[in-house]
Short mmCIF file of C-alpha atoms in Angstrom, two decimals:
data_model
loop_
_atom_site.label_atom_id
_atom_site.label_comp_id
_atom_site.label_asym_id
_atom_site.label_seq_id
_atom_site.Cartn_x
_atom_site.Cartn_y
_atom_site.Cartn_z
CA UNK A 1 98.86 98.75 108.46
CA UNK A 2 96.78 101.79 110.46
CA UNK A 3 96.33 104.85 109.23
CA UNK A 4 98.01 106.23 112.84
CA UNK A 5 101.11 103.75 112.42
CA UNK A 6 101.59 104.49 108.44
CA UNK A 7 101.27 108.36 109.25
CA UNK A 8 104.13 107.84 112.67
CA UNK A 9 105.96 106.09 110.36
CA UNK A 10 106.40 108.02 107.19
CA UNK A 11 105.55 111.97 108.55
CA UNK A 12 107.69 113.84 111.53
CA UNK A 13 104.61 114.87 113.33
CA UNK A 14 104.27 115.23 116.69
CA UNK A 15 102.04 113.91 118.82
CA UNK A 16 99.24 116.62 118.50
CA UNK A 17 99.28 117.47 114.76
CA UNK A 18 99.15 113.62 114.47
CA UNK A 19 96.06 113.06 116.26
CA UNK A 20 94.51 116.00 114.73
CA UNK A 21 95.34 114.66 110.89
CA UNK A 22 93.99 111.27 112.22
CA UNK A 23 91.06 112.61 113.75
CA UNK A 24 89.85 114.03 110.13
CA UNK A 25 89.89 110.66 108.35
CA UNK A 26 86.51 108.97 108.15
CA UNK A 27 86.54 104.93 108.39
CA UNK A 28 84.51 103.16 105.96
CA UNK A 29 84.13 99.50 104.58
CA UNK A 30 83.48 98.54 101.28
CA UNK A 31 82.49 95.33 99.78
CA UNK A 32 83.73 93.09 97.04
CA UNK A 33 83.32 94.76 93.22
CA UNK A 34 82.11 97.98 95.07
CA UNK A 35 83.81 101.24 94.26
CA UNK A 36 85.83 104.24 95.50
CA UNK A 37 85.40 106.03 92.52
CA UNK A 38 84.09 105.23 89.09
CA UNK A 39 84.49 106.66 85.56
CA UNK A 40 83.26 109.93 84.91
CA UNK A 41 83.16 110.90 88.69
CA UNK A 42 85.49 113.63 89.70
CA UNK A 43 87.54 112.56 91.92
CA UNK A 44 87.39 114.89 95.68
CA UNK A 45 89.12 112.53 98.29
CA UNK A 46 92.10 110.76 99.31
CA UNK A 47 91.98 107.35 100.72
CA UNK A 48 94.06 104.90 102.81
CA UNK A 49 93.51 101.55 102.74
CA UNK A 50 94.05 99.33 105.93
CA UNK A 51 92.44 96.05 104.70
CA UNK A 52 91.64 94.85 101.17
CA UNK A 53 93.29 95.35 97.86
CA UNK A 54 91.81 97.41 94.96
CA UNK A 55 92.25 97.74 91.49
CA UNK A 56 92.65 100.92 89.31
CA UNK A 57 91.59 100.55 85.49
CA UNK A 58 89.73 101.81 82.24
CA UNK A 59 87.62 100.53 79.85
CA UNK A 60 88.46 100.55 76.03
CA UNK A 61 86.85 98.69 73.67
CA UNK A 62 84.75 97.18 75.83
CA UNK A 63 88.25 95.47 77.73
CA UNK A 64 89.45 96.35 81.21
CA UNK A 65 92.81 97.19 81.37
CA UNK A 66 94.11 97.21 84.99
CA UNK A 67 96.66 99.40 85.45
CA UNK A 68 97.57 99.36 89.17
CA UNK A 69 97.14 97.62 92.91
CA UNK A 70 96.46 99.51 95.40
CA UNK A 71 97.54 97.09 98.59
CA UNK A 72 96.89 97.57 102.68
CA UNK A 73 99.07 100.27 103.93
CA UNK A 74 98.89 102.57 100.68
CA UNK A 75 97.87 106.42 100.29
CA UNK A 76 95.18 106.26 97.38
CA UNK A 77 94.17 108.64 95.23
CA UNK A 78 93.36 109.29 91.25
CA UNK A 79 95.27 112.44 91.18
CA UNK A 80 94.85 113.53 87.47
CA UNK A 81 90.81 114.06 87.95
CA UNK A 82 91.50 115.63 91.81
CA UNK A 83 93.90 117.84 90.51
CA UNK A 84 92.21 119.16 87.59
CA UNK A 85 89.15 118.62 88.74
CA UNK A 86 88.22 116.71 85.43
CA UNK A 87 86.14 113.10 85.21
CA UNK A 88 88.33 110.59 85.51
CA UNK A 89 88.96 107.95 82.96
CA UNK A 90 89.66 105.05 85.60
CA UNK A 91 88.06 102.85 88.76
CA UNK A 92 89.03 102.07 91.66
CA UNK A 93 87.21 99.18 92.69
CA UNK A 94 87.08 97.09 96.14
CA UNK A 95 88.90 93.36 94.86
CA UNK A 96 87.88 92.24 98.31
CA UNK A 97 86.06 93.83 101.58
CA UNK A 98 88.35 96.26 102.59
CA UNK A 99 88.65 98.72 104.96
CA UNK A 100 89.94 102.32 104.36
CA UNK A 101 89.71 105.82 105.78
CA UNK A 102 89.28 108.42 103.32
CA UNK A 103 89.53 112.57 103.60
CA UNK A 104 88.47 115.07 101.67
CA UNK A 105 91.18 116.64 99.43
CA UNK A 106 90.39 120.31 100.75
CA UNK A 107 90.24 119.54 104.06
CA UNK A 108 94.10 117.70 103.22
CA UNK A 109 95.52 120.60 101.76
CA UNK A 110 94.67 123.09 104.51
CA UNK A 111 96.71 120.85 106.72
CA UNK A 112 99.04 120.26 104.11
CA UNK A 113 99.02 124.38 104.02
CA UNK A 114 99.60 124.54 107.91
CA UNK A 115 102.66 122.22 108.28
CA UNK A 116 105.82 122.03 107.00
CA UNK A 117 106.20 118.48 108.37
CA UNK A 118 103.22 117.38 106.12
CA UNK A 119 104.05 119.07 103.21
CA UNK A 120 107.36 117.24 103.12
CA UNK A 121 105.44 114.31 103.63
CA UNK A 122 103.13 114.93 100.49
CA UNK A 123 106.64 116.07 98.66
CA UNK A 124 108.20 112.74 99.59
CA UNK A 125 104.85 110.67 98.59
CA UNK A 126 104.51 112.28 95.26
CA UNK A 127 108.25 111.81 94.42
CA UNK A 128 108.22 107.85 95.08
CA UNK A 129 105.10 107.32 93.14
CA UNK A 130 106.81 109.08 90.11
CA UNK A 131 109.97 106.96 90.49
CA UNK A 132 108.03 103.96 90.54
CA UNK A 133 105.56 105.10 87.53
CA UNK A 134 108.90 106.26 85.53
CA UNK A 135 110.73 102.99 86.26
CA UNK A 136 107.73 100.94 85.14
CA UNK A 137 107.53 102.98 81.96
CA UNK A 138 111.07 102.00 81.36
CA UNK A 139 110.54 98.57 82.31
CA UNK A 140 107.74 98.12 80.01
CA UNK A 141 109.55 99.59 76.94
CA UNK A 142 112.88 97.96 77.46
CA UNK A 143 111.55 94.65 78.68
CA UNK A 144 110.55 91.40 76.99
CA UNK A 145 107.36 89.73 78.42
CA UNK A 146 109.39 87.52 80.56
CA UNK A 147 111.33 90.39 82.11
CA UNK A 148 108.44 92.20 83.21
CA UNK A 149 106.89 89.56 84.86
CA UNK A 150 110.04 88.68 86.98
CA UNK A 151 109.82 92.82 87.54
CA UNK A 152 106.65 93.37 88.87
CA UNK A 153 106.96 89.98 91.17
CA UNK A 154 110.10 91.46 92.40
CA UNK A 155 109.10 94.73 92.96
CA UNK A 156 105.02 94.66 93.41
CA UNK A 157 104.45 90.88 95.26
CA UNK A 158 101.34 92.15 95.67
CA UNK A 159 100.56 91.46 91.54
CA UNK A 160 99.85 88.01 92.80
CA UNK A 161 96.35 89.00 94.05
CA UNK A 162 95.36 89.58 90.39
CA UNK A 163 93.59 87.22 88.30
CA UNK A 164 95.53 85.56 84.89
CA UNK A 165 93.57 87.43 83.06
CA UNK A 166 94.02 91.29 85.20
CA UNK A 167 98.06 89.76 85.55
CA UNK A 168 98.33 89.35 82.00
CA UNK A 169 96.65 92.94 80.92
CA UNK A 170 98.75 94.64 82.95
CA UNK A 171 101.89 93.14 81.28
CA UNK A 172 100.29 93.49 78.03
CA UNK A 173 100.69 90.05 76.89
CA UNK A 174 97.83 86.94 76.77
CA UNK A 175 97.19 84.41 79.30
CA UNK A 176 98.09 81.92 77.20
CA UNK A 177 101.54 83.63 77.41
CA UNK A 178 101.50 84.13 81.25
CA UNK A 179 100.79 80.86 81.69
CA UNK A 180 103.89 79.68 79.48
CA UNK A 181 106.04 82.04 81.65
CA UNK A 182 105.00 81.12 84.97
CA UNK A 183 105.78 77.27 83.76
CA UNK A 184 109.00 77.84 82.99
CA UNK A 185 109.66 79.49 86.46
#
């Protein structure tokens, strides 16, 4: 999806304030295993990706644990380090070339600041990524293996990019166990 059609689509903007929020992105490309943002970095943009898929995760114990997809059509950001202006414990890294337009969070929020339209935009955003992290929580402490598997095909098809291995560490189980459940499908 474009940036112009996912911002007609999802903010009540007219015409002008539109053009001008477009107008401020910056279009980049990135290449396969490159990065938005890496651990440690502080994290001073927001991205939207129009091609490619990337991958959020950390590192502990010398293991990658991915924790999210970011797909095509999707409003990125590692809000806990912009926020708080902290280093962030995670990367985001290119899982193919993508493309993506990406704006600086300051220059954002004095949009944000200047219209009501966009604020209620950013309100609605934030609220349906915290439904979906809350659900998942709940998913992942009331579900068996199985379950969330069936879950996140149902409700994230785009889990399928992932390897075994990144599939399996996000439900927390082995490949050796994916690979049972996926046979039994």
């Amino acid at each position: 999806m474009k940036l112009h059609e996912f911002l007609k689509v999802k903010t009540a903007l007219n015409d002008d304030l539109l053009s001008d929020l477009v107008s401020k992105f910056k279009k980049k490309h990135l290449k396969t295993g490159r990065f938005l943002l890496r651990k440690g970095q502080i994290a001073d943009s927001y991205w939207f990706l129009e091609d490619g898929f990337c991958r959020s995760y950390y590192v502990k114990n010398d293991v990658e644990h991915t924790v999210w997809i970011e797909a095509p059509g999707e409003l990125v950001c590692e809000i806990k380090s912009l926020r708080l202006q902290i280093p962030t414990e995670y990367s985001i890294q290119a899982m193919e070339p993508i493309t993506y337009y990406t704006i600086k969070s300051e220059v954002l929020e004095q949009l944000v600041s200047e219209s009501a339209e966009l604020q209620a935009f950013m309100v609605r955003l934030w609220e349906t990524r915290f439904i979906i992290a809350m659900d998942g929580l709940r998913a992942f402490q009331t579900m068996g293996a199985k379950e969330r598997y069936g879950y996140l095909l149902k409700n994230f098809p785009n889990m399928e990019k992932l390897t075994l291995y990144q599939l399996a560490n996000i439900l927390g189980i082995t490949q050796s166990s994916l690979s049972r459940i996926r046979r039994l499908k």
